PDB file of C-alpha atoms in Angstrom:
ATOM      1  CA  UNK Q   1     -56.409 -34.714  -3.787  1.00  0.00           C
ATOM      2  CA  UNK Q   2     -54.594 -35.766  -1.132  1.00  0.00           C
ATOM      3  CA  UNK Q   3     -53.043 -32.822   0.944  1.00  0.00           C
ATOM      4  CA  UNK Q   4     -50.396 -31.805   4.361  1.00  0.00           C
ATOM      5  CA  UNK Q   5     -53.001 -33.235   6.756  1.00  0.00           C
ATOM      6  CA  UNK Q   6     -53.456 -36.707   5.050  1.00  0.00           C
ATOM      7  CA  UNK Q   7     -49.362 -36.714   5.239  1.00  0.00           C
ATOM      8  CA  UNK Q   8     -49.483 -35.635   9.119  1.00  0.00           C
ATOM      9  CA  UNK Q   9     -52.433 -37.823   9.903  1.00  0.00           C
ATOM     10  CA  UNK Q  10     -50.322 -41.091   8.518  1.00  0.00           C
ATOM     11  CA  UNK Q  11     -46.920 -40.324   9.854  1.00  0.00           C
ATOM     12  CA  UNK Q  12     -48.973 -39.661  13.219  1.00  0.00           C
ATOM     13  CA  UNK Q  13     -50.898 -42.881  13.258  1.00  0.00           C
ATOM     14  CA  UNK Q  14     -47.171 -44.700  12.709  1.00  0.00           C
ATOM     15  CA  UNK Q  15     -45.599 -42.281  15.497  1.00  0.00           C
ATOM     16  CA  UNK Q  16     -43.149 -40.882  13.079  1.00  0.00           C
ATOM     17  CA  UNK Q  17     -41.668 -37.199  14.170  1.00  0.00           C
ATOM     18  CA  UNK Q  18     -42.088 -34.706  11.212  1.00  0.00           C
ATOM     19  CA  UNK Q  19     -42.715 -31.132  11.060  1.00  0.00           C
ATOM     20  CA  UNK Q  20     -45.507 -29.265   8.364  1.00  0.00           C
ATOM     21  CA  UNK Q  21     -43.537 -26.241   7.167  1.00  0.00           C
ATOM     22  CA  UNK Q  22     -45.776 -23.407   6.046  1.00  0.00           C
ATOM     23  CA  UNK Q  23     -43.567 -22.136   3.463  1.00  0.00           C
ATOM     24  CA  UNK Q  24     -43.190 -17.899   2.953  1.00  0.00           C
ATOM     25  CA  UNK Q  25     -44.578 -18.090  -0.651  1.00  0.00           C
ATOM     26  CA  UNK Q  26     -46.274 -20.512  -2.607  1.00  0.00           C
ATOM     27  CA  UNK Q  27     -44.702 -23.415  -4.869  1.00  0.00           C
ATOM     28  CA  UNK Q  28     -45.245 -23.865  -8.503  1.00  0.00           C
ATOM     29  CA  UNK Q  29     -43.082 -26.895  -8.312  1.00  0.00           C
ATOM     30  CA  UNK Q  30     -40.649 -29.303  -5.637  1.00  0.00           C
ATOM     31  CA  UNK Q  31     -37.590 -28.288  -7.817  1.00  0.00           C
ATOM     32  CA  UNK Q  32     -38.306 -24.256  -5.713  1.00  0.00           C
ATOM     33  CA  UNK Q  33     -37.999 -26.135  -2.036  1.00  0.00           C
ATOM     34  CA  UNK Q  34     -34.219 -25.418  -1.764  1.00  0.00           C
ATOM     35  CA  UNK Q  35     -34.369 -22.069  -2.233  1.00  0.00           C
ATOM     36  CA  UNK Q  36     -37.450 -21.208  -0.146  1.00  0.00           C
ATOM     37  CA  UNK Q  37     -36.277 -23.530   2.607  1.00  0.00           C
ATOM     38  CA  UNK Q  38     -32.623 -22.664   2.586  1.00  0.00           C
ATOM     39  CA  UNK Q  39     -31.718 -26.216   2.224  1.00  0.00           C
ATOM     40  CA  UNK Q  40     -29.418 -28.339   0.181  1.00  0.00           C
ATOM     41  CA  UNK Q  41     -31.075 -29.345  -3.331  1.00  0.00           C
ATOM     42  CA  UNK Q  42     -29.878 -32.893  -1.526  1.00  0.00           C
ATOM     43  CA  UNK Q  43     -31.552 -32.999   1.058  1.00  0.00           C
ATOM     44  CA  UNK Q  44     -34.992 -31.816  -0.955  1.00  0.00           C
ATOM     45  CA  UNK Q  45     -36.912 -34.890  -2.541  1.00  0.00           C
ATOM     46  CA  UNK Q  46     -39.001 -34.651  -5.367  1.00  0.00           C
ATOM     47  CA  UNK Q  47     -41.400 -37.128  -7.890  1.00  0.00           C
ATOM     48  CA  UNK Q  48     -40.998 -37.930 -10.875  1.00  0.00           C
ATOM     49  CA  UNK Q  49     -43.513 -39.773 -12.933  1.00  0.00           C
ATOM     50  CA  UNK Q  50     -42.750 -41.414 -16.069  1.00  0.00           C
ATOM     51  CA  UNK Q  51     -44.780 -43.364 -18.649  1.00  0.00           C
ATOM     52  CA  UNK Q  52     -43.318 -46.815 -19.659  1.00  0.00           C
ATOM     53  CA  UNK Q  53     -44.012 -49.106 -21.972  1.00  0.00           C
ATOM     54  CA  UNK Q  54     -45.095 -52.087 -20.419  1.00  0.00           C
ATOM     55  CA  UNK Q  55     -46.948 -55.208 -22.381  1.00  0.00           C
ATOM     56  CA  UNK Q  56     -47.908 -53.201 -25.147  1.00  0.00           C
ATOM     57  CA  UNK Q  57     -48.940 -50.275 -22.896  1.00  0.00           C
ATOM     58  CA  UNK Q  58     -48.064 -47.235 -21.373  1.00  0.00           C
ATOM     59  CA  UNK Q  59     -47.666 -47.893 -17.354  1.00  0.00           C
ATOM     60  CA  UNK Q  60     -46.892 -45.220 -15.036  1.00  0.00           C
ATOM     61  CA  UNK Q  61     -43.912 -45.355 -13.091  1.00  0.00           C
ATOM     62  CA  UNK Q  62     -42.804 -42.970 -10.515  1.00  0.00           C
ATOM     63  CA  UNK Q  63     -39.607 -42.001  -9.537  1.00  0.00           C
ATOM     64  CA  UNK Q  64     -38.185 -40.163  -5.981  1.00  0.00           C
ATOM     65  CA  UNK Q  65     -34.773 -38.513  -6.137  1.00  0.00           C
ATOM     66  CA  UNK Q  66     -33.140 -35.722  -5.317  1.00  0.00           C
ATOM     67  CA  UNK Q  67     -34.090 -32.191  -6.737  1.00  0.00           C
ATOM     68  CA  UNK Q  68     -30.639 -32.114  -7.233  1.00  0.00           C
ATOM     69  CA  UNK Q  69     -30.338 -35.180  -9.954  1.00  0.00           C
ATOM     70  CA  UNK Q  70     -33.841 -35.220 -12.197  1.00  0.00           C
ATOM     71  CA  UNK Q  71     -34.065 -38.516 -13.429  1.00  0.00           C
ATOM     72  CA  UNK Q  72     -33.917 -38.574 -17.244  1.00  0.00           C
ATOM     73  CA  UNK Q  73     -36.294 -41.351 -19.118  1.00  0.00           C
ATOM     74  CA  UNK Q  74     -32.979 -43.011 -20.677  1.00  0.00           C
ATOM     75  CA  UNK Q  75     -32.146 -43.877 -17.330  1.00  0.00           C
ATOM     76  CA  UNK Q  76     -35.438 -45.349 -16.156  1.00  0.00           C
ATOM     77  CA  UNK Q  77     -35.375 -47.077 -19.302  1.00  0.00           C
ATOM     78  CA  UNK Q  78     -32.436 -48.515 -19.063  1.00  0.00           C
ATOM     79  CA  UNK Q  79     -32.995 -49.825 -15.406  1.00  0.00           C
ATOM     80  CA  UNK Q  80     -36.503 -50.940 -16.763  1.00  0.00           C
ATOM     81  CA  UNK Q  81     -34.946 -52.597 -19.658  1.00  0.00           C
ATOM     82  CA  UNK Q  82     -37.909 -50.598 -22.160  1.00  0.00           C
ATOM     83  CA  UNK Q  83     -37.277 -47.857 -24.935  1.00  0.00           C
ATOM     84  CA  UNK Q  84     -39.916 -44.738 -25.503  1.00  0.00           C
ATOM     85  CA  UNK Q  85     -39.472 -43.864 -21.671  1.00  0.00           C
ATOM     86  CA  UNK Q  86     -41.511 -40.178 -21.303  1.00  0.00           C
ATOM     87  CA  UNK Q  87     -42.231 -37.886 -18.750  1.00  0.00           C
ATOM     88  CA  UNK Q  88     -46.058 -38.144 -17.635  1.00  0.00           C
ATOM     89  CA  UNK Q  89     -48.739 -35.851 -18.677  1.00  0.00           C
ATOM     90  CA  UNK Q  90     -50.363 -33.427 -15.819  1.00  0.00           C
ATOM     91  CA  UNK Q  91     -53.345 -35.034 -16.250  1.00  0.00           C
ATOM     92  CA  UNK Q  92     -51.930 -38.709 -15.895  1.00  0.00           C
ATOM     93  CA  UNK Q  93     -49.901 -37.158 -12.740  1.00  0.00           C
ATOM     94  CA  UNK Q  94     -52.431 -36.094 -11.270  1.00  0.00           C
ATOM     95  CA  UNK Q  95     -55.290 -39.161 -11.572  1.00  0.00           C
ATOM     96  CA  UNK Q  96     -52.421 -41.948 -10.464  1.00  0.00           C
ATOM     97  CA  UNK Q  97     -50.817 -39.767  -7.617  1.00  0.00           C
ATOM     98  CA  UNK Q  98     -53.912 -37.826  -6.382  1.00  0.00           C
ATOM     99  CA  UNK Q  99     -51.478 -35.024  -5.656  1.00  0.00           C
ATOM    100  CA  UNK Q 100     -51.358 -31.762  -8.471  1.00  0.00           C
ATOM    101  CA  UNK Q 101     -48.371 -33.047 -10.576  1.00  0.00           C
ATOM    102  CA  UNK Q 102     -44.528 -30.879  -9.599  1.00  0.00           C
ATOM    103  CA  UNK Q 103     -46.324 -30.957  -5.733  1.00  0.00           C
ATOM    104  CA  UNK Q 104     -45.914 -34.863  -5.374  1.00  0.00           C
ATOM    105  CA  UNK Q 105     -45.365 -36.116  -2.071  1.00  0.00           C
ATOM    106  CA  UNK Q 106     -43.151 -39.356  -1.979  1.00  0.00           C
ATOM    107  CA  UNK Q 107     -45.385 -40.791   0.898  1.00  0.00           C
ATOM    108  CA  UNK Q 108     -49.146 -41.931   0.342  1.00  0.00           C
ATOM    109  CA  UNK Q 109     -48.489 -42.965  -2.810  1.00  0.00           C
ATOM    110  CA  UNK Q 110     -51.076 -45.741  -4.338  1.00  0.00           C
ATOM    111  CA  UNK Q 111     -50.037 -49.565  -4.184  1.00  0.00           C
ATOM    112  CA  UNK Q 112     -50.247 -50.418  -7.192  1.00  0.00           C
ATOM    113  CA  UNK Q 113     -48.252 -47.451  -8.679  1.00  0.00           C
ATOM    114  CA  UNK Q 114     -44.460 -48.687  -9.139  1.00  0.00           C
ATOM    115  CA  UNK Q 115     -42.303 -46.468  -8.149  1.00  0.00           C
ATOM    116  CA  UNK Q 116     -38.421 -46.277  -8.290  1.00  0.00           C
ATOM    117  CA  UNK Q 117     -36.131 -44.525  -5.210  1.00  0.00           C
ATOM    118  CA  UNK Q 118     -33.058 -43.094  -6.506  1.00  0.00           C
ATOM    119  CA  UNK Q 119     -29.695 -44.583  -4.692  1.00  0.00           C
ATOM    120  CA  UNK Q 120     -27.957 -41.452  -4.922  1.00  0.00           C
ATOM    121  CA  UNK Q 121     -30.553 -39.866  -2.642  1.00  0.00           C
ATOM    122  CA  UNK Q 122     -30.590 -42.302  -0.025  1.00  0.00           C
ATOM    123  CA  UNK Q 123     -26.229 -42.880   0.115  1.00  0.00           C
ATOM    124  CA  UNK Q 124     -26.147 -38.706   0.101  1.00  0.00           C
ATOM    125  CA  UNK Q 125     -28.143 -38.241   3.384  1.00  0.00           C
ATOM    126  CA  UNK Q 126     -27.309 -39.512   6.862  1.00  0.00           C
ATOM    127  CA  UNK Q 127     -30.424 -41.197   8.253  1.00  0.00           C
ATOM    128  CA  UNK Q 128     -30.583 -38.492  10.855  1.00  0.00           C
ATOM    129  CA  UNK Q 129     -30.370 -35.688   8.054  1.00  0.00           C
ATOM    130  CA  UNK Q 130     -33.724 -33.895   7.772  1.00  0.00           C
ATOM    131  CA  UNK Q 131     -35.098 -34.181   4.409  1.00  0.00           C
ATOM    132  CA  UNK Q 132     -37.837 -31.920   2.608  1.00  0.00           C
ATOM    133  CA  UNK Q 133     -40.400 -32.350   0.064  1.00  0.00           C
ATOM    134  CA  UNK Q 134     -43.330 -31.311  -1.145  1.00  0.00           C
ATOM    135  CA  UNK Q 135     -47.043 -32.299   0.337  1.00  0.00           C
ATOM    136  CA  UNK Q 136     -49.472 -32.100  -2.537  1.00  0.00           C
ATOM    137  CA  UNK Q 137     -49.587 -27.914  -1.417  1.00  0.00           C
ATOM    138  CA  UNK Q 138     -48.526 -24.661  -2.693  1.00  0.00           C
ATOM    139  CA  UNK Q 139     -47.649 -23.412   0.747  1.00  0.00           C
ATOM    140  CA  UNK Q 140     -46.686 -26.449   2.718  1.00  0.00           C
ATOM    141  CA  UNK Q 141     -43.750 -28.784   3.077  1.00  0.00           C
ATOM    142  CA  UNK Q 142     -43.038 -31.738   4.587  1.00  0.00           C
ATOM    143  CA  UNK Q 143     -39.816 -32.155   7.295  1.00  0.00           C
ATOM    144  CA  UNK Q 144     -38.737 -35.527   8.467  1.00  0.00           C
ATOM    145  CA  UNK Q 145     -35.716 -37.218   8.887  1.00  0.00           C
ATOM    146  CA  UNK Q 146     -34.272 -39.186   5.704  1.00  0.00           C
ATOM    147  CA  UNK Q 147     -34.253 -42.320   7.531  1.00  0.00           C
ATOM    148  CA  UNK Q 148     -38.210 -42.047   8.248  1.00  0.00           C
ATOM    149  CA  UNK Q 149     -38.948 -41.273   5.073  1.00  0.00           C
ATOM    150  CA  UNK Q 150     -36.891 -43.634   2.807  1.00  0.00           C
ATOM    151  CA  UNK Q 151     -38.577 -46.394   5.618  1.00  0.00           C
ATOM    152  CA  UNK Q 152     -42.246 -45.349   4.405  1.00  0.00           C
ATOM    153  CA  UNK Q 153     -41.753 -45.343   0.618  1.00  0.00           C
ATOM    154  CA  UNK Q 154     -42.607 -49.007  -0.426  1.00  0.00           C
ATOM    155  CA  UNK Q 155     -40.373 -48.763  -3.793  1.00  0.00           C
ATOM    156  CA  UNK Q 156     -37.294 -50.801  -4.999  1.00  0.00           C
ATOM    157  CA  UNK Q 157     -34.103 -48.588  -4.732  1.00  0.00           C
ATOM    158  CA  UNK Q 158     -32.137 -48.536  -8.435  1.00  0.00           C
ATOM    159  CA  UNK Q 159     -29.083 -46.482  -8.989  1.00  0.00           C
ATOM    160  CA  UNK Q 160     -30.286 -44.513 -11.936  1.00  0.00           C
ATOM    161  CA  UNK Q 161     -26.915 -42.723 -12.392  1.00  0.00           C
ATOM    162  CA  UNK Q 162     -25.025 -45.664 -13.862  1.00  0.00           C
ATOM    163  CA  UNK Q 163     -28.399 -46.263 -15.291  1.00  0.00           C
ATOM    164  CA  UNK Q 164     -28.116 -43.046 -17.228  1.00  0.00           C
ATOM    165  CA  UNK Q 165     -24.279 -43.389 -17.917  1.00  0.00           C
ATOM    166  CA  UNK Q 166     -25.728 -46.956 -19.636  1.00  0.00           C
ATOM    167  CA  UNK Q 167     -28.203 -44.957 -21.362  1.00  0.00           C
ATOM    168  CA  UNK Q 168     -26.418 -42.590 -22.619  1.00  0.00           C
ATOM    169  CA  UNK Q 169     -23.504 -44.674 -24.114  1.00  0.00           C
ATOM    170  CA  UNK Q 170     -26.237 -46.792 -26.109  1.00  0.00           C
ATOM    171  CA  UNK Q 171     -27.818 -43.534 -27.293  1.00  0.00           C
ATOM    172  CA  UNK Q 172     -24.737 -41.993 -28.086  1.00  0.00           C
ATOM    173  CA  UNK Q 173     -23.422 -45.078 -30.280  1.00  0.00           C
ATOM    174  CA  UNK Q 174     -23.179 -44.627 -34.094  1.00  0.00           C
ATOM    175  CA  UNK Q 175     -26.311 -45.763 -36.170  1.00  0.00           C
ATOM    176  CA  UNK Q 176     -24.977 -48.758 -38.520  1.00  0.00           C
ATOM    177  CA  UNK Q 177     -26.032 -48.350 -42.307  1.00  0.00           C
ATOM    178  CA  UNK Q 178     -26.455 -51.523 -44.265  1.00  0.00           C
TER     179      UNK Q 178
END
């Protein structure tokens, strides 16, 4: 499992200025760094992963956003253009991140995992604003400035909240009867 020191080790190698936050408690999930940090839900990133179906089967697809907006799976699967969008198992979590699944760390991630960065996040935040998120630990976090971070996620940026307005509509239309 990949852990804080992998995370410090890379952004030190790349001379990128971040801070390791031992956190007062531990974490059961990123959705609890607000509160323990006394930080906007905002500024706070967090992972998503989702299973799509891709081909005739189930990719995974991971998502970073704000632990302020969760990403639903109508919305990925509207900006995916596939139905049956569902949140990934633990177990599928953890073997495709290699970090324990609610503790995902938005850096590190594997190549050929696609993964999706919510807009909202990224036009919220200054690029000097400090952002947190989790490291793969119960007791750690990970501070760095949003524009450092958003720079070391290799992911394609989708606005999932028109996404999810789009989803929604199409879910919410009438069922025809023949």
């Amino acid at each position: 499992m990949k852990d804080a020191l992998a995370i410090h080790r890379r952004l030190l190698a790349r001379q990128i200025h971040h801070e390791i936050v031992r956190l007062p408690r531990p974490l059961t999930c990123a959705d609890e760094l607000p509160e323990m940090l006394d930080a906007t839900p905002e500024s706070c990133a967090r992972v998503s992963v989702f299973e799509v179906p891709t081909r005739g089967r189930m990719e995974p697809v991971a998502v970073v956003g704000a632990v302020a907006a969760h990403p639903t799976p109508q919305a990925v699967g509207a900006v995916l253009h596939a139905r049956d969008v569902r949140p990934a198992s633990s177990f599928l979590v953890n073997s495709v991140t290699d970090y324990p699944d609610r503790l995902v760390c938005p850096l590190l991630l594997p190549d050929d995992l696609r993964v999706l960065v919510d807009q909202r996040m990224v036009e919220h935040l200054d690029p000097g604003e400090f952002v947190h998120t989790a490291t793969g630990e119960r007791r750690t976090a990970l501070r760095i400035r949003a524009i450092h971070l958003f720079n070391q996620i290799s992911g394609k940026r989708v606005d999932l909240e028109t996404a999810r307005q789009t989803g929604l509509v199409r879910l919410a239309s009438p069922m025809r009867t023949t």
